[in-house]
PDB file of C-alpha atoms in Angstrom:
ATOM      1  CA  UNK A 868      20.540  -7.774  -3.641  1.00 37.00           C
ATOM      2  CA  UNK A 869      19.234 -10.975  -5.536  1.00 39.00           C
ATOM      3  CA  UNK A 870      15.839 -12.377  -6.993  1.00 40.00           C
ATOM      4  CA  UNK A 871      13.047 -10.801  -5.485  1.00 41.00           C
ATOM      5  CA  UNK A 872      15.187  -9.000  -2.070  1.00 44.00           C
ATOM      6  CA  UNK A 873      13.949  -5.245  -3.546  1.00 65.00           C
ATOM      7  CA  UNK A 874      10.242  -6.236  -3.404  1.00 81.00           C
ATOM      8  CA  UNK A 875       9.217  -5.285  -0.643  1.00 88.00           C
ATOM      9  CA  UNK A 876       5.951  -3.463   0.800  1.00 94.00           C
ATOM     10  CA  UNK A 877       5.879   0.081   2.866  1.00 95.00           C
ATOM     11  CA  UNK A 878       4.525  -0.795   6.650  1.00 97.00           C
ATOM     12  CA  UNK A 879       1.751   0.616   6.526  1.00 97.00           C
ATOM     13  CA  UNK A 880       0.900  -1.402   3.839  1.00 97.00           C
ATOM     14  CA  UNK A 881       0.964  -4.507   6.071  1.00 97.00           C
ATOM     15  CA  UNK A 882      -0.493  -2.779   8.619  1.00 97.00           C
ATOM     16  CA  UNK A 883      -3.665  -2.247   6.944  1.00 97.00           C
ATOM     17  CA  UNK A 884      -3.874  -5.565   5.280  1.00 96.00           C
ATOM     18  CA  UNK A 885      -3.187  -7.411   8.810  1.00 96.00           C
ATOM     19  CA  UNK A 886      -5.422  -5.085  11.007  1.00 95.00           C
ATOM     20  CA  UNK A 887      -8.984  -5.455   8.704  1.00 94.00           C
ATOM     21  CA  UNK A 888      -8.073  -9.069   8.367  1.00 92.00           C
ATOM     22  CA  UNK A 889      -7.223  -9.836  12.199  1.00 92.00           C
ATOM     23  CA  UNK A 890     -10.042  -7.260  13.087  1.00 90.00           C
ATOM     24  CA  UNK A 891     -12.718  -9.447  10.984  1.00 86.00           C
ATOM     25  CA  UNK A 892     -11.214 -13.397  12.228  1.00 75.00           C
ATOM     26  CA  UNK A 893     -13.235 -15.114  14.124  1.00 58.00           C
ATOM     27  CA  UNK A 894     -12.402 -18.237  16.321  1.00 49.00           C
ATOM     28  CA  UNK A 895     -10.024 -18.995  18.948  1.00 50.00           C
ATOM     29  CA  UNK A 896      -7.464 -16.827  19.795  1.00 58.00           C
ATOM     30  CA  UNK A 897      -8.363 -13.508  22.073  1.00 65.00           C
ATOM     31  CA  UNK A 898      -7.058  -9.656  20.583  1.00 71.00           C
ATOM     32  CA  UNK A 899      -3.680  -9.989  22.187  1.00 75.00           C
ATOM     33  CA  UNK A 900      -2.974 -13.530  20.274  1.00 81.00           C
ATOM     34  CA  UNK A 901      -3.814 -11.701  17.188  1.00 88.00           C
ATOM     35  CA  UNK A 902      -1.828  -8.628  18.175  1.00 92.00           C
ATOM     36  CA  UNK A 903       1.208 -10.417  18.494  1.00 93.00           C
ATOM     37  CA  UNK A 904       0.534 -11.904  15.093  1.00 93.00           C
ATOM     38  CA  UNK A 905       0.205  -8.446  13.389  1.00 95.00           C
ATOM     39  CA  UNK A 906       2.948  -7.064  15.048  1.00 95.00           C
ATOM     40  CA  UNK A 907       5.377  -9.273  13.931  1.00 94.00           C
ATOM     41  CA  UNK A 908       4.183  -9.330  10.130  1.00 94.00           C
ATOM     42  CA  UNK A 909       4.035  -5.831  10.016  1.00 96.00           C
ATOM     43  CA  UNK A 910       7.400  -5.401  11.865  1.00 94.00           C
ATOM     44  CA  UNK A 911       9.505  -8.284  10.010  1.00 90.00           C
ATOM     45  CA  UNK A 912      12.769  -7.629  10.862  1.00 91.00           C
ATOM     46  CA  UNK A 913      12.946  -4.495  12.182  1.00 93.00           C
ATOM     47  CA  UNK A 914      13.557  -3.079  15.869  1.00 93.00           C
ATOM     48  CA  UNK A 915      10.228  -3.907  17.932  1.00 94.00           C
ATOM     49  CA  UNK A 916       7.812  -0.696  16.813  1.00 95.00           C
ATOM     50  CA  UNK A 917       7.463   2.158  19.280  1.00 94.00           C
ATOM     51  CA  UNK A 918       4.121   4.319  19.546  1.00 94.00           C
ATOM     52  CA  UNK A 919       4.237   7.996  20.195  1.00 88.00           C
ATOM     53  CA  UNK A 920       1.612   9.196  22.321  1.00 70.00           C
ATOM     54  CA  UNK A 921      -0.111  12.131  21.761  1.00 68.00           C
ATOM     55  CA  UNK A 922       1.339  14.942  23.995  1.00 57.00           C
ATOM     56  CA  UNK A 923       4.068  13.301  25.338  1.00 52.00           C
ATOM     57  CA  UNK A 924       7.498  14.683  24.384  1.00 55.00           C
ATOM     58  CA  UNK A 925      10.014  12.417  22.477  1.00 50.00           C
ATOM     59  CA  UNK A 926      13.653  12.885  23.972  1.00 48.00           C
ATOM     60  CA  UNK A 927      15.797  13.928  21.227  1.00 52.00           C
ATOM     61  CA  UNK A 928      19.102  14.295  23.560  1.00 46.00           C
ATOM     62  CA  UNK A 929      20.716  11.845  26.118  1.00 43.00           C
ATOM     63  CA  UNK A 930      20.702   8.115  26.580  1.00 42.00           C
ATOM     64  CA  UNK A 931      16.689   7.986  26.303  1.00 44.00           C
ATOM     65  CA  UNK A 932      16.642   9.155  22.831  1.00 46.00           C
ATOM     66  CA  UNK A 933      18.942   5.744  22.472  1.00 44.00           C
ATOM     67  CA  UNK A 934      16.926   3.081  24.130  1.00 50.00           C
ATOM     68  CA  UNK A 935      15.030   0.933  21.574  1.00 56.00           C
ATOM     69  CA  UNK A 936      11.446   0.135  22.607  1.00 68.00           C
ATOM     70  CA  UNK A 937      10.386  -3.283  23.479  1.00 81.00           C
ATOM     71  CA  UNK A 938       7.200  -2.417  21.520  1.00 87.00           C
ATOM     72  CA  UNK A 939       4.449  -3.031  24.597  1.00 91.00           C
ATOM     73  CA  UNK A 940       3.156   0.312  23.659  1.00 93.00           C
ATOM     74  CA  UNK A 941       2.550  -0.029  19.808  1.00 95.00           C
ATOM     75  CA  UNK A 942       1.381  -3.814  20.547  1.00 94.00           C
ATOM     76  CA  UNK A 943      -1.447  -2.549  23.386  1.00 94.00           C
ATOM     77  CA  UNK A 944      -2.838  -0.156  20.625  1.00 95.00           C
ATOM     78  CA  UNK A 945      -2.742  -2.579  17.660  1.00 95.00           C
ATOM     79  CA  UNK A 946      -4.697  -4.780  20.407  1.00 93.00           C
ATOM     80  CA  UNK A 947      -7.059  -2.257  20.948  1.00 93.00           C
ATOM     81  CA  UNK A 948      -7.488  -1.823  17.535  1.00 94.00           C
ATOM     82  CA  UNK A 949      -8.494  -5.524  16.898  1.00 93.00           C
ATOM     83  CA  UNK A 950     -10.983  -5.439  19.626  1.00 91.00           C
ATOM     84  CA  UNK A 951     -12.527  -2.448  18.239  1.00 89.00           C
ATOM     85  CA  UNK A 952     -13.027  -4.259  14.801  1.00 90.00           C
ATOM     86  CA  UNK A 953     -11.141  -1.819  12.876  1.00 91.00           C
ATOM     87  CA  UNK A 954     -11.074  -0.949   8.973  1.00 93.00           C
ATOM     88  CA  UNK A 955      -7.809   0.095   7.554  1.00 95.00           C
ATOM     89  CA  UNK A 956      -6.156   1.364   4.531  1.00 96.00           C
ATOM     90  CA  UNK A 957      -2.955   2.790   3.589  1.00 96.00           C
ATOM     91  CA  UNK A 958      -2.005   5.704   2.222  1.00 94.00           C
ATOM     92  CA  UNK A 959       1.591   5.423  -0.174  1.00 94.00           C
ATOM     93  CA  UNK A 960       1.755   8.851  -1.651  1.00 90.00           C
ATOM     94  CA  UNK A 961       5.323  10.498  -3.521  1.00 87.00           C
ATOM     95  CA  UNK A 962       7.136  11.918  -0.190  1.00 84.00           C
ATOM     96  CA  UNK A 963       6.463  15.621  -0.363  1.00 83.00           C
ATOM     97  CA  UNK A 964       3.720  15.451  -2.991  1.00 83.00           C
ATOM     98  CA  UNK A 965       0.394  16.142  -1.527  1.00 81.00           C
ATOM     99  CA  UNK A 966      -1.835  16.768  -4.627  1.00 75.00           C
ATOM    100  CA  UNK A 967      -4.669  14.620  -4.570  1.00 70.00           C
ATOM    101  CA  UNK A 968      -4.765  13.744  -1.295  1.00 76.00           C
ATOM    102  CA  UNK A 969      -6.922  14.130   1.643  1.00 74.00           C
ATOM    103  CA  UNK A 970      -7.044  17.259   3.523  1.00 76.00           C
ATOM    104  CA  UNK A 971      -6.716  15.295   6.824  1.00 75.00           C
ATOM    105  CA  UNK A 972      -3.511  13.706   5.998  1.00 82.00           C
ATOM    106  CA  UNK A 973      -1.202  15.100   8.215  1.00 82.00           C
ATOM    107  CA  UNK A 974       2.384  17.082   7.195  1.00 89.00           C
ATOM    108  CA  UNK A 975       4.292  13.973   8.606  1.00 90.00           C
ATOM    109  CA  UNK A 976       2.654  11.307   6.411  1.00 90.00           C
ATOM    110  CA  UNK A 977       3.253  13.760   2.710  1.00 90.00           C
ATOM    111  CA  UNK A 978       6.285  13.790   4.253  1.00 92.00           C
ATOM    112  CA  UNK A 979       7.025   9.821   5.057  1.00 93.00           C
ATOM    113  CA  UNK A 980       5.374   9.117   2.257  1.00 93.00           C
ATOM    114  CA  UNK A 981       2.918   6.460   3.541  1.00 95.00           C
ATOM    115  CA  UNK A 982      -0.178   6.058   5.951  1.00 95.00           C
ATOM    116  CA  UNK A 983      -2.434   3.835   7.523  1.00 96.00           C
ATOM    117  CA  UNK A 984      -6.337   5.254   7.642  1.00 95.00           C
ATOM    118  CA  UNK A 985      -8.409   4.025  10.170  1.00 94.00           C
ATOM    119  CA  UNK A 986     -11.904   3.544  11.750  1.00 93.00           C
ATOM    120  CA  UNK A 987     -12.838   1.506  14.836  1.00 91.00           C
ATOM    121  CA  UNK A 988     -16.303   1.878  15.647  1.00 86.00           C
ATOM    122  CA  UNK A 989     -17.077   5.599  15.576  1.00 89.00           C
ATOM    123  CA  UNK A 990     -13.696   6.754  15.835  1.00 91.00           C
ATOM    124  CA  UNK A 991     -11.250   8.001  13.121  1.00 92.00           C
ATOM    125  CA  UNK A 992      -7.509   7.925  12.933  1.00 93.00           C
ATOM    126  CA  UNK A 993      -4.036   8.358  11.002  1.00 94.00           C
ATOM    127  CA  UNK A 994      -0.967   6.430  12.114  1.00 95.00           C
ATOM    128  CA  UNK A 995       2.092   7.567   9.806  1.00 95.00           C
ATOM    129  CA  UNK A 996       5.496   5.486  10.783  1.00 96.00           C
ATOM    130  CA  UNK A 997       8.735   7.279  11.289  1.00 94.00           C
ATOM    131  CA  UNK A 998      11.360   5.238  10.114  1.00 93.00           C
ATOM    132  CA  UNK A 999      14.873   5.761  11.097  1.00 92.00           C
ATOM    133  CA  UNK A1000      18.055   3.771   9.486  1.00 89.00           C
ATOM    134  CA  UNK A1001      21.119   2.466  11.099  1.00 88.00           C
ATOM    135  CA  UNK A1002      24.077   0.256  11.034  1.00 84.00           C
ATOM    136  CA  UNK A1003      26.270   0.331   7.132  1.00 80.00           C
ATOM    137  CA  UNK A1004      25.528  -0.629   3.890  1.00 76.00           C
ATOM    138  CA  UNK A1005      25.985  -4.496   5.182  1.00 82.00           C
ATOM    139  CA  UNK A1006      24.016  -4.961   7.772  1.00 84.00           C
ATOM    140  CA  UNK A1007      21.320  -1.972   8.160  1.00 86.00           C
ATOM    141  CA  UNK A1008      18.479  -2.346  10.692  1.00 89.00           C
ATOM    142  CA  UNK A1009      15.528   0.225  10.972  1.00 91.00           C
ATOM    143  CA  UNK A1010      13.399   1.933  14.406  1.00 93.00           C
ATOM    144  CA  UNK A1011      10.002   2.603  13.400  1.00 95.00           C
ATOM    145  CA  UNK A1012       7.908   4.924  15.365  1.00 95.00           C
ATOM    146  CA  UNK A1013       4.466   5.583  15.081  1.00 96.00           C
ATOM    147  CA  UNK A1014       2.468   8.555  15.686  1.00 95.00           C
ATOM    148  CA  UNK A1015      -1.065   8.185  15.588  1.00 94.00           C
ATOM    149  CA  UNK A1016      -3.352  11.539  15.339  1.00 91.00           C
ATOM    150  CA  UNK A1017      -7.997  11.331  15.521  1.00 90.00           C
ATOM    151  CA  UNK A1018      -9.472  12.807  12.246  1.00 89.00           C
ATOM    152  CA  UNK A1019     -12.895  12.105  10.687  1.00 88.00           C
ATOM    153  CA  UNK A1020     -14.276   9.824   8.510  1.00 89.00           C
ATOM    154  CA  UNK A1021     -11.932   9.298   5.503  1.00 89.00           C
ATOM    155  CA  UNK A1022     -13.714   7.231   3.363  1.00 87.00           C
ATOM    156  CA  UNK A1023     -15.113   9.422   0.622  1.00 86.00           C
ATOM    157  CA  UNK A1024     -11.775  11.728   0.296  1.00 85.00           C
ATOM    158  CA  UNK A1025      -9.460   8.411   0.131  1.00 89.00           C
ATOM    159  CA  UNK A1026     -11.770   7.166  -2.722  1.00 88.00           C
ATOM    160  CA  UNK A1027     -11.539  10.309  -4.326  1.00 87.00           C
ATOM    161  CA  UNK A1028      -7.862  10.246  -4.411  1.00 86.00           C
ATOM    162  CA  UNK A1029      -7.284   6.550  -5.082  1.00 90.00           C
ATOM    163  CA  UNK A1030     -10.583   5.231  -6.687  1.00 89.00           C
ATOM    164  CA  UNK A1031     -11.419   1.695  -6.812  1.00 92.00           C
ATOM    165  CA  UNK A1032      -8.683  -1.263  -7.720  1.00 94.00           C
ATOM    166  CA  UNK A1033      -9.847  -1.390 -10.932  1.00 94.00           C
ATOM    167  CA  UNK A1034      -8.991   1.968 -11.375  1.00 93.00           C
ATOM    168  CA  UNK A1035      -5.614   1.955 -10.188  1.00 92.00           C
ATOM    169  CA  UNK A1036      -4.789  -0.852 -11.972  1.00 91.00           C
ATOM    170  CA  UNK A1037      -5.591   0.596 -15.237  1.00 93.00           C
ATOM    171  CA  UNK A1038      -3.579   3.705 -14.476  1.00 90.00           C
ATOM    172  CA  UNK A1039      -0.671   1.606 -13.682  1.00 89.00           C
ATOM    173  CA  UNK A1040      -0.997  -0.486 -16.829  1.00 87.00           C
ATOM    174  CA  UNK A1041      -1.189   3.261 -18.412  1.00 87.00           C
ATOM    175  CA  UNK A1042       1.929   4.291 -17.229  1.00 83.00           C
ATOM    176  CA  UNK A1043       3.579   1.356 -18.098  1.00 79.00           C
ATOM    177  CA  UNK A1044       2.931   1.480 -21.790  1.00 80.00           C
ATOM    178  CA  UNK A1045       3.603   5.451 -21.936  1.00 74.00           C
ATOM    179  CA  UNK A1046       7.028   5.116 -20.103  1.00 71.00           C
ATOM    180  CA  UNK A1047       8.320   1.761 -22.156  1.00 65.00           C
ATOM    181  CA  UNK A1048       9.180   3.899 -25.117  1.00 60.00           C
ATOM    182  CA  UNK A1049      11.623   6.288 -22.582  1.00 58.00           C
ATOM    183  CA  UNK A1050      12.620   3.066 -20.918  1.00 58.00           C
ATOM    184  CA  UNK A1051      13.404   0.952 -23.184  1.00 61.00           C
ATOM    185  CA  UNK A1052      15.193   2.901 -25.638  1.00 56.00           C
ATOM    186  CA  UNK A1053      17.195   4.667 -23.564  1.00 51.00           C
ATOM    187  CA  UNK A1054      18.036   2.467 -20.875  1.00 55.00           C
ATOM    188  CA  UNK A1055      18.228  -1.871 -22.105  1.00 48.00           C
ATOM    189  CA  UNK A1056      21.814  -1.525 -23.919  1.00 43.00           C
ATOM    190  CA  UNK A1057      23.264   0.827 -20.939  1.00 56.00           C
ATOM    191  CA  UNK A1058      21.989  -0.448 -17.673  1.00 54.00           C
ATOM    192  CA  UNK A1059      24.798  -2.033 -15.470  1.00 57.00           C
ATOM    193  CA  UNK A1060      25.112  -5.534 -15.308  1.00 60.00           C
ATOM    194  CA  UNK A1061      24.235  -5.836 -12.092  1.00 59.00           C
ATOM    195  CA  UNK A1062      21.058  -3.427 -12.715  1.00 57.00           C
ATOM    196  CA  UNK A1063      20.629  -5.670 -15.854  1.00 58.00           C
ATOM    197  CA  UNK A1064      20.894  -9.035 -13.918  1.00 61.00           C
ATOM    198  CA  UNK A1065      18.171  -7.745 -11.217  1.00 60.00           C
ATOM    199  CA  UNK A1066      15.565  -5.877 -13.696  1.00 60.00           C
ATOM    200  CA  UNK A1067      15.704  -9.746 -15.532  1.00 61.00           C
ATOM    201  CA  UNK A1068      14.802 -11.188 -11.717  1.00 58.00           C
ATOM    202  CA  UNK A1069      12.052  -8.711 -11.185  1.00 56.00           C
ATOM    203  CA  UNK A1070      10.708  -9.407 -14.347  1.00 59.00           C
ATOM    204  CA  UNK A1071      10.665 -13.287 -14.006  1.00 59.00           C
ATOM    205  CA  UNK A1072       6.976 -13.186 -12.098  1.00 58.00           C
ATOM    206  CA  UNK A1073       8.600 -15.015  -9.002  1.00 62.00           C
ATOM    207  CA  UNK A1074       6.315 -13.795  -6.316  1.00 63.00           C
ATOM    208  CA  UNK A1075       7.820 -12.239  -3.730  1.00 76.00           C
ATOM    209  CA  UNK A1076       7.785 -14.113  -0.084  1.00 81.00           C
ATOM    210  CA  UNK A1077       5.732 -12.011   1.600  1.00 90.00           C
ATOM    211  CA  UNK A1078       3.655 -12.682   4.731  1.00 91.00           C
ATOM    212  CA  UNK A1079       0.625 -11.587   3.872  1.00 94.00           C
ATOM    213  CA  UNK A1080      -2.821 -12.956   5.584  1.00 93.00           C
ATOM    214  CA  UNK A1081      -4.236 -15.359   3.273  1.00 90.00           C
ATOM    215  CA  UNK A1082      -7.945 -13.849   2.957  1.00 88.00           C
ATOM    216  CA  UNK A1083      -6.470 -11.176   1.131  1.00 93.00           C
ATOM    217  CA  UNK A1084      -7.833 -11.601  -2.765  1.00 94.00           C
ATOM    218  CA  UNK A1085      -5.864 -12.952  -5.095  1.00 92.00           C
ATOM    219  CA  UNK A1086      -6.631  -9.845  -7.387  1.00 94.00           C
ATOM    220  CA  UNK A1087      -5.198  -7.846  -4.604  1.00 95.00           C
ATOM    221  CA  UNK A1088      -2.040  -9.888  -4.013  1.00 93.00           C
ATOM    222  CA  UNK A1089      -1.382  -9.600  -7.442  1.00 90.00           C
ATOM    223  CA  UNK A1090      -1.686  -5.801  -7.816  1.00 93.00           C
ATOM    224  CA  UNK A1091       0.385  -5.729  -5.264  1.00 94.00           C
ATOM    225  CA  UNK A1092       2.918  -7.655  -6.910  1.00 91.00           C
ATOM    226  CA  UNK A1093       2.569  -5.905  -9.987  1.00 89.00           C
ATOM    227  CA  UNK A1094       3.253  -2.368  -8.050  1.00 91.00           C
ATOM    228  CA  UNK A1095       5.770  -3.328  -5.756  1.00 91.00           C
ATOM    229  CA  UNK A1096       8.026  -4.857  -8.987  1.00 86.00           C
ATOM    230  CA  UNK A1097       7.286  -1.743 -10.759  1.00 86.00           C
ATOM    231  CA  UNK A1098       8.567   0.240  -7.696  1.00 88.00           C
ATOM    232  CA  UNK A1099      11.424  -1.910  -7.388  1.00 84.00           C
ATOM    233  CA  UNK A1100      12.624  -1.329 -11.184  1.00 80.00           C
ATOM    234  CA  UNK A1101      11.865   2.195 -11.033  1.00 82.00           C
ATOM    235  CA  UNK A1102      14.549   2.208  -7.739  1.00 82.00           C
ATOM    236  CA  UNK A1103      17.078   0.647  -9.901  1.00 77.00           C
ATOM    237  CA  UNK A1104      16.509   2.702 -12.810  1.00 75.00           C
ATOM    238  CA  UNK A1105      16.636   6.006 -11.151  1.00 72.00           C
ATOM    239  CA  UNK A1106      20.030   5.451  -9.684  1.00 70.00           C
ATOM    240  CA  UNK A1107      21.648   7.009 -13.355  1.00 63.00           C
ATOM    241  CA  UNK A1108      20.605   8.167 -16.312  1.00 57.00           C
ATOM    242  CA  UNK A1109      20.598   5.009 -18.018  1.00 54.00           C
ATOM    243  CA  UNK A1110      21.292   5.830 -22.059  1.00 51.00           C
ATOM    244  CA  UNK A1111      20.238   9.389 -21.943  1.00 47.00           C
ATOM    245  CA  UNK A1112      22.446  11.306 -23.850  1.00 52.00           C
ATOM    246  CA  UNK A1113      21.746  15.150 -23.124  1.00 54.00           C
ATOM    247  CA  UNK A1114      19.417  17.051 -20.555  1.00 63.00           C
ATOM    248  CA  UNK A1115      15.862  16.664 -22.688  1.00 55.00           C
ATOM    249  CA  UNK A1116      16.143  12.635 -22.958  1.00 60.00           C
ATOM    250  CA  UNK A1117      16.916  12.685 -19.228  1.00 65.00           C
ATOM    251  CA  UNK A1118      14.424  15.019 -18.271  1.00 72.00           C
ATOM    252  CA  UNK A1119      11.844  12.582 -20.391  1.00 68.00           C
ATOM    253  CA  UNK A1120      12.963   9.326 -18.567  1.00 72.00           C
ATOM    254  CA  UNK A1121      12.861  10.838 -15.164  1.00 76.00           C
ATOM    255  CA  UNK A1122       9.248  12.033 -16.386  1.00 78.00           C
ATOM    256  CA  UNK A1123       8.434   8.448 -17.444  1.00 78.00           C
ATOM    257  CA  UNK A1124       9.700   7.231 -14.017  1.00 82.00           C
ATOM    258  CA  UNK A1125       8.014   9.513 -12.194  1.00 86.00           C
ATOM    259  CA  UNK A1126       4.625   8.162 -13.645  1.00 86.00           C
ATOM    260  CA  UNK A1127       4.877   4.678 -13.048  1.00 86.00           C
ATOM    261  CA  UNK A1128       6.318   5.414  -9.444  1.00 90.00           C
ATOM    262  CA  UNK A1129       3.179   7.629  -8.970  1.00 91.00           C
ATOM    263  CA  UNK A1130       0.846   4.693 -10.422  1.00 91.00           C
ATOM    264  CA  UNK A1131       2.532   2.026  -8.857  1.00 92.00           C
ATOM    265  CA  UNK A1132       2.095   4.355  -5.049  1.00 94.00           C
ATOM    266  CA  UNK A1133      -1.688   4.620  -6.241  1.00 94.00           C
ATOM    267  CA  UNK A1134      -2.404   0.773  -6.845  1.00 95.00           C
ATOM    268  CA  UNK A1135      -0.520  -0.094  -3.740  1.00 96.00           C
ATOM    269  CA  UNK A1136      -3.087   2.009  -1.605  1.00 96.00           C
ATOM    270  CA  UNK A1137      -6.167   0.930  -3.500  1.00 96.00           C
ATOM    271  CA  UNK A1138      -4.782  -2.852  -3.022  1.00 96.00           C
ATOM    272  CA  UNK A1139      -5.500  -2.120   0.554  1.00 97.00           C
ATOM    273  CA  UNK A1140      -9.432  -1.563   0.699  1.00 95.00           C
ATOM    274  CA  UNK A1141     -10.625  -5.008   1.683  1.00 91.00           C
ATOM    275  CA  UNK A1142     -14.774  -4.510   1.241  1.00 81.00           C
ATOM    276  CA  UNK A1143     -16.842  -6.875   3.568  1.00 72.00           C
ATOM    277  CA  UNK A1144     -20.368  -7.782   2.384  1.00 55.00           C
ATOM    278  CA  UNK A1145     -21.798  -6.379   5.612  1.00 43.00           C
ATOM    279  CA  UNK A1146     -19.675  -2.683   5.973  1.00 47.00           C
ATOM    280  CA  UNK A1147     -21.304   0.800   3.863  1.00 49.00           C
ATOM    281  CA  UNK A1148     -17.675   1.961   3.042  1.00 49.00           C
ATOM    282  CA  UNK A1149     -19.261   5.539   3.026  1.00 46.00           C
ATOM    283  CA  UNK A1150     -19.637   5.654   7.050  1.00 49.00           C
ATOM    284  CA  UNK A1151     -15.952   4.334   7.466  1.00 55.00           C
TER     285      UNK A1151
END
């Protein structure tokens, strides 16, 4: 793991970036051409994305549970998304932690720890990916299902848990300056070298190769940079207890990790809400 590898954005994430931008593009190219070109941002090197169906019953036994999708199903609704001119955002909450956040957020997403909100026309929605690992430590590949659930309009409760950008990006910049002193001192001197050699990488403001659509702001793209390094340093950091030398200093750095992980989660999600001049955000 080198340079800027460990940046990376959750799914659904892309998802909602690449579905409000392909839903508002204009010019050639019919919902399927676009579809294809969402899918395979949003699904990068993965296995092709499954969708699970409402009501039908996922195998958990015997060679079906084994077959990989070719993704037709997941790429038909992203199509039908697109053609609906849909609105998305994502969700990237702690897994587990579901303070703060909408009452119509399903179990699963707390649980997965990220979202995608939508609204397409006059219908509502929640698609949380399930992400299963496999293959070693060398070569590791991922099957990402997602299960998509109605709900109602989610506008006013997702601004009430993540507020605007400018908001998230002050709590972030918060949490960075509260947590240096628990960082720094405890953990420069005593990180490993290879820890050491990729904190200096993250920190060098290379930005990371993502493929992103290119009407998203620049203001976004760089909060998104900001929390996704922050994320990535946090991952690193958490792996030991750095300098701490006794229970309270590594109860206070975990504390001080905790924060920027949950302010980092929070700008990632407001990073997402991509206003048009011409949609009321309050009937999304």
């Amino acid at each position: 793991m080198t340079g800027t590898s460990s940046v990376e954005l959750p799914r659904s994430v892309r998802l909602a970036l690449w579905l409000t931008a392909a839903s508002r593009r204009g010019g050639p190219g019919a919902p399927s051409d676009h579809a294809e070109r969402v899918v395979a941002a949003v699904g990068g090197d993965d296995e092709p994305h499954d969708l699970h169906e409402p009501g039908v019953e996922v195998p958990e036994t015997g060679p079906a549970a084994f077959l990989g999708s070719d993704g037709s199903a997941f790429r038909q609704q992203v199509e039908r998304w697109i053609a609906g001119g849909c609105a998305a955002v994502a969700l990237v909450p702690p897994p587990g932690d579901a303070s703060g956040l909408p009452a119509m957020v399903p179990d699963r997403a707390v649980e997965a720890g990220e979202c995608v909100l939508l609204t397409c026309g006059t219908r509502h929605a929640v698609a949380v990916p399930e992400i299963v690992e496999f293959g070693s430590v060398w070569e590791r590949g991922h099957c990402v299902t997602w299960h998509v659930t109605e709900t109602g309009p989610w506008a006013p409760r997702f601004f009430e848990a993540v507020g605007t950008l400018a908001d998230a990006e002050n709590a972030m910049r918060h949490a960075v300056i509260q947590a240096t002193g628990a960082l720094v001192d405890l953990d420069v001197a005593q990180w490993r070298e290879e820890a050491a050699r990729e904190i200096d990488h993250l920190r060098s403001g290379l930005v990371p190769a993502w493929d992103l659509p290119e009407d998203v702001p620049h203001r976004n793209v760089q909060v998104l940079t900001t929390a996704a390094r922050l994320r990535a340093i946090v991952a690193l950091a958490a792996q030991d207890d750095g300098g701490a030398t006794n229970l309270w200093q590594s109860d206070q750095r975990s504390t001080a990790l905790r924060e920027v992980e949950r302010a980092a989660r929070r700008a990632l999600s407001a990073a997402t809400f991509l206003p048009a001049d011409d949609v009321d955000v309050t009937h999304l």
